[in-house]
Short mmCIF file of N, CA, C and O in Angstrom, two decimals:
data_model
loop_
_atom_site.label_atom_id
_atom_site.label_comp_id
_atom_site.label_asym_id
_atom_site.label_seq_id
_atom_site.Cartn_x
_atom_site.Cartn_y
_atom_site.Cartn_z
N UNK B 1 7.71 4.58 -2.99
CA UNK B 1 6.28 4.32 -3.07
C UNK B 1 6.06 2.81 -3.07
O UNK B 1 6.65 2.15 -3.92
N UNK B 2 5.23 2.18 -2.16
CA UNK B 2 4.87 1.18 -2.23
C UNK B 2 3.33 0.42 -2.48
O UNK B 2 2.33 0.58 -1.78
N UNK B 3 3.48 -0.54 -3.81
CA UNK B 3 2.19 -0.76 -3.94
C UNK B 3 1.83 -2.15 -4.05
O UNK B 3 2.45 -3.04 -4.63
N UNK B 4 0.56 -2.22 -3.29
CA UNK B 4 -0.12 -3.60 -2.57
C UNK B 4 -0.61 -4.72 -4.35
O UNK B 4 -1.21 -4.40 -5.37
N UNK B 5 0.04 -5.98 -3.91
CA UNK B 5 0.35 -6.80 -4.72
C UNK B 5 -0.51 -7.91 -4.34
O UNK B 5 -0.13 -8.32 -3.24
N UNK B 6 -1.90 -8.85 -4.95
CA UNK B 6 -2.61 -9.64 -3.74
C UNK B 6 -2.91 -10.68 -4.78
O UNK B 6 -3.72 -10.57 -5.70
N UNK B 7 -1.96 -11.96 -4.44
CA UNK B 7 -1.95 -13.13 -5.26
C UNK B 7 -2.67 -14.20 -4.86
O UNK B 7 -2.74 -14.51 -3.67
N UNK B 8 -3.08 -14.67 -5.51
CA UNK B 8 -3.78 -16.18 -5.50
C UNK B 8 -3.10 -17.81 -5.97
O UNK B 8 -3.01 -18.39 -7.05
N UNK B 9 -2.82 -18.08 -4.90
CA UNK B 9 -2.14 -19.39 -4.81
C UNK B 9 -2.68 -20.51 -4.69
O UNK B 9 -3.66 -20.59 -3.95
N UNK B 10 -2.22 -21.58 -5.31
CA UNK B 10 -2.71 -23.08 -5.16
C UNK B 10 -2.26 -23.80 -5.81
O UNK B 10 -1.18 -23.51 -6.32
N UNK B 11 -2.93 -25.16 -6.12
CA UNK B 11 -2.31 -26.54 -6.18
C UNK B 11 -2.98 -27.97 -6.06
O UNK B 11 -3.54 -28.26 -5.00
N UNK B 12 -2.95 -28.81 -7.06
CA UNK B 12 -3.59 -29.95 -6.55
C UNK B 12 -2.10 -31.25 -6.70
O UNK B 12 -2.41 -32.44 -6.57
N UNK B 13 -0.79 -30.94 -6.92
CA UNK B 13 -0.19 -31.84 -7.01
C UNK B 13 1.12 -32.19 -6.03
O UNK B 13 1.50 -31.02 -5.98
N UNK B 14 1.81 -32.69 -5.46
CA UNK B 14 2.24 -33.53 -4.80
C UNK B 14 1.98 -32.69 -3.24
O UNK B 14 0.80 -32.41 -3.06
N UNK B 15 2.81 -32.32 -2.28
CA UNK B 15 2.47 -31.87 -0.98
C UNK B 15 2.03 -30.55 -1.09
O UNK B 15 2.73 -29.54 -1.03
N UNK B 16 0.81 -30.61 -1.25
CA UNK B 16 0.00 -29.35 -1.12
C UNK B 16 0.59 -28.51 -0.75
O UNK B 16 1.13 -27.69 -1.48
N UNK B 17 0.63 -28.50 0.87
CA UNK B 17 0.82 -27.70 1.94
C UNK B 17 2.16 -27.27 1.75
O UNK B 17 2.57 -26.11 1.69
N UNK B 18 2.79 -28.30 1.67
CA UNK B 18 4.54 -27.63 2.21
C UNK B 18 4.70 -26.88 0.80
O UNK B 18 5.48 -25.97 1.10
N UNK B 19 4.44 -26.76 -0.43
CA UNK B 19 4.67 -26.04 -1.55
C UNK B 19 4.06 -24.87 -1.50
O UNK B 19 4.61 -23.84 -1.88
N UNK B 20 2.64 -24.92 -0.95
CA UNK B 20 1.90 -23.41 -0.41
C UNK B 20 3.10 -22.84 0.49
O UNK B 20 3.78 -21.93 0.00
N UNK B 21 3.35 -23.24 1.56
CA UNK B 21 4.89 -22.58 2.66
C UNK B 21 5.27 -22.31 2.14
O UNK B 21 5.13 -21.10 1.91
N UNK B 22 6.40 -23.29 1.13
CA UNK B 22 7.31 -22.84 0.45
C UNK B 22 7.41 -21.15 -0.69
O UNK B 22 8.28 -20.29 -0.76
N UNK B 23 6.18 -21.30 -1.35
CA UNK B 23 5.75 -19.94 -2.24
C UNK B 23 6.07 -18.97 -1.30
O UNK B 23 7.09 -18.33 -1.54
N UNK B 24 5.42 -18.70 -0.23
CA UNK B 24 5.33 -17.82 0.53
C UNK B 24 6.69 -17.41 1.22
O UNK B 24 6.87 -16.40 1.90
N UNK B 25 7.44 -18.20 0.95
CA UNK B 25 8.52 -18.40 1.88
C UNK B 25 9.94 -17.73 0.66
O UNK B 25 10.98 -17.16 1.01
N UNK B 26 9.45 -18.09 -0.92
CA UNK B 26 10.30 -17.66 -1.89
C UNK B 26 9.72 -16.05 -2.00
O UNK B 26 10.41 -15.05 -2.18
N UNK B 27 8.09 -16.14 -1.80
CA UNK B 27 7.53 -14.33 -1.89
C UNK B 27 8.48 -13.22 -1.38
O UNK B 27 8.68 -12.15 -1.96
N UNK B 28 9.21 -13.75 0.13
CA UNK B 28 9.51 -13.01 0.92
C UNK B 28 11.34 -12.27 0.35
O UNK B 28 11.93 -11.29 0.79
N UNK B 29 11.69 -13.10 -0.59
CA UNK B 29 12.97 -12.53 -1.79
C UNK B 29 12.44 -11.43 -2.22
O UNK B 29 13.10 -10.41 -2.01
N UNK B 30 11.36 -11.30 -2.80
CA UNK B 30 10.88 -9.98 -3.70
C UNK B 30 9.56 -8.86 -3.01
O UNK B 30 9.30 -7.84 -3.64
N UNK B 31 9.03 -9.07 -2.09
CA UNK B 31 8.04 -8.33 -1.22
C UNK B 31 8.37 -8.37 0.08
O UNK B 31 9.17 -9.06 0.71
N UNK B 32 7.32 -7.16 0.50
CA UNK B 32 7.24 -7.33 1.87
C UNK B 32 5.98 -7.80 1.92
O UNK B 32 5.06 -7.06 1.55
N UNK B 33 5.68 -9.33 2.44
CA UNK B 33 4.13 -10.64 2.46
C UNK B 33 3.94 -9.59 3.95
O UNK B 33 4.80 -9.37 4.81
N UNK B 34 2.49 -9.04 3.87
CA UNK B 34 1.74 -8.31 4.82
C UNK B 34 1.05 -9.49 4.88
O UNK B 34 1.85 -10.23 5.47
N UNK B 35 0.30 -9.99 4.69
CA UNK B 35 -1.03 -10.82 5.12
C UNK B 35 -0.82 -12.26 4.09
O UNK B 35 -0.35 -12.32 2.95
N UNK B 36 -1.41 -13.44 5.07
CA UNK B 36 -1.26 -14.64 4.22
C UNK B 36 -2.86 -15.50 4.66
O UNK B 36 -3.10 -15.82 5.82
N UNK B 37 -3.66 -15.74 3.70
CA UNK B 37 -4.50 -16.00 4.49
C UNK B 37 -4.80 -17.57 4.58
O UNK B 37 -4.12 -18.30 3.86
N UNK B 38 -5.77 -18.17 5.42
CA UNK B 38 -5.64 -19.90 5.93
C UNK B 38 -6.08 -20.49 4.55
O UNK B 38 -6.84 -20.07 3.68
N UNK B 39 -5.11 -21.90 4.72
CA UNK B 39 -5.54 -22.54 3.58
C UNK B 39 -7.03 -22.85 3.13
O UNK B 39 -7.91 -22.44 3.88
N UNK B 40 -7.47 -23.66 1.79
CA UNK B 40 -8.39 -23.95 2.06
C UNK B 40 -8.76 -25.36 0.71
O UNK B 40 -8.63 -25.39 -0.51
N UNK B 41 -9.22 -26.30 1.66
CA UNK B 41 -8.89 -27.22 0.55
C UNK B 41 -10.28 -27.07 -0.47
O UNK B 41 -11.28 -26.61 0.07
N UNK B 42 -10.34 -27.36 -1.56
CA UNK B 42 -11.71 -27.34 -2.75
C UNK B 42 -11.45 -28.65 -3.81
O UNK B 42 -10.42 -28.99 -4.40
N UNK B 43 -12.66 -29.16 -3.80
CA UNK B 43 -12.60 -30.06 -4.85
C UNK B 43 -12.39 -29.62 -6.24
O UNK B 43 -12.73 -28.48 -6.55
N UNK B 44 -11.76 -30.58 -7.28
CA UNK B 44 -11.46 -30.48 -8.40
C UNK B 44 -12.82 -30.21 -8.88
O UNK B 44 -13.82 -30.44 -8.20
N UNK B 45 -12.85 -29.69 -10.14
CA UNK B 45 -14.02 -29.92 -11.16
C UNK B 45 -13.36 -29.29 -12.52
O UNK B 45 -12.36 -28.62 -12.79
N UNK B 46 -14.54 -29.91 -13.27
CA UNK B 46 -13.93 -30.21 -14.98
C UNK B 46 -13.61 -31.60 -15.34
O UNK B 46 -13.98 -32.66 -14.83
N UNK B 47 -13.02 -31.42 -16.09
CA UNK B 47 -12.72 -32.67 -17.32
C UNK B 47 -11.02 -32.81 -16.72
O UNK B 47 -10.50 -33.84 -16.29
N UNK B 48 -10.37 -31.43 -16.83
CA UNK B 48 -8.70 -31.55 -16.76
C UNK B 48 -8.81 -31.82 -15.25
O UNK B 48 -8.36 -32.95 -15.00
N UNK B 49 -9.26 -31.15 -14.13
CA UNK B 49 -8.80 -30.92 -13.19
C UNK B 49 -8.72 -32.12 -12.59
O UNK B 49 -9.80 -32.70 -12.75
N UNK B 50 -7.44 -33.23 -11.53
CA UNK B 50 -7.94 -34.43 -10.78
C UNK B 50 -7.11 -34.17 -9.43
O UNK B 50 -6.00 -33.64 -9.43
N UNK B 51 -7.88 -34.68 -8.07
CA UNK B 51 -6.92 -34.05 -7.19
C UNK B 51 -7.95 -32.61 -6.69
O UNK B 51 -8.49 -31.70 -7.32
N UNK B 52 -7.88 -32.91 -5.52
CA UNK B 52 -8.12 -31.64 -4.70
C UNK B 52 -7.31 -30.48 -4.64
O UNK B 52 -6.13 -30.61 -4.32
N UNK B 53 -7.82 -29.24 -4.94
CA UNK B 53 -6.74 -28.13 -4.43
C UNK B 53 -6.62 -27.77 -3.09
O UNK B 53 -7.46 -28.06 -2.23
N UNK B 54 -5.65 -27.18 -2.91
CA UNK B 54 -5.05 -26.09 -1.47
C UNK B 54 -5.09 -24.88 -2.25
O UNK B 54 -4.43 -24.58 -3.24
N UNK B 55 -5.95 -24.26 -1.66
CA UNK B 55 -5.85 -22.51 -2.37
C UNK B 55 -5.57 -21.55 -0.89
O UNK B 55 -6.02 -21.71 0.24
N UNK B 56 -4.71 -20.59 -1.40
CA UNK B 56 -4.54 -19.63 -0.04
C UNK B 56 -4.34 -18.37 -0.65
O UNK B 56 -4.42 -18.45 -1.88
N UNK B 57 -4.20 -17.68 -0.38
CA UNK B 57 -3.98 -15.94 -0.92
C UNK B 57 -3.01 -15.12 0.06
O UNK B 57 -2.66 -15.45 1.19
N UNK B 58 -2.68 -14.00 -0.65
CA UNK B 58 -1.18 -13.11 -0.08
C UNK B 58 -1.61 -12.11 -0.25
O UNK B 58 -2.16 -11.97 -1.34
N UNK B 59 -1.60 -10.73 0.84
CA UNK B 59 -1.23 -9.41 -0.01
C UNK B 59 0.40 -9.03 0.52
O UNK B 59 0.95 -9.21 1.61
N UNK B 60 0.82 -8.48 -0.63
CA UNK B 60 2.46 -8.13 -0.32
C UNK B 60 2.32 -6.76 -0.95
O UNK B 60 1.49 -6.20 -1.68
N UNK B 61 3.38 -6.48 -0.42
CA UNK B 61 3.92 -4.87 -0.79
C UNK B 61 5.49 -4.77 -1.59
O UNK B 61 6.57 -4.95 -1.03
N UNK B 62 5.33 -4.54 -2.56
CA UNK B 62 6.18 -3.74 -3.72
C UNK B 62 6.95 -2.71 -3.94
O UNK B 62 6.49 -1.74 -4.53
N UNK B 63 8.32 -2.72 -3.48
CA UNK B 63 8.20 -0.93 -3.97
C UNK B 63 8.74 -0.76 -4.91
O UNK B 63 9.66 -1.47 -5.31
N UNK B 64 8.22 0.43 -5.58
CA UNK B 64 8.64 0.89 -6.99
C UNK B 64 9.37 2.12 -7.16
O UNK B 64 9.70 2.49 -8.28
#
């Protein structure tokens, strides 16, 4: 039985991008990554947050 797993990824600190790859790229050890979707950059906000994020999202499949 396999069941759909749909994560939310991101980042505002050193190479955005290639660490977004990279996740996706370690996902593929423990799931099967069905869908990855385009990055997307968003400004910080708050007090803590400094630095723009890269946010992207996954659905993967699990089996149990």
């Amino acid at each position: 039985m396999q069941t759909e797993v749909v994560l939310s990824l991101g980042g505002n600190k050193g190479d955005r991008e290639k660490l977004l790859f990279r996740t996706v790229e370690l996902l593929h050890d423990h799931f099967q990554v069905f869908k990855v979707s385009k990055i997307y950059e968003t400004a910080a906000w708050g007090s803590v947050a400094k630095g723009d994020f890269f946010k992207s999202a996954s659905s993967n499949f699990y089996s149990v």
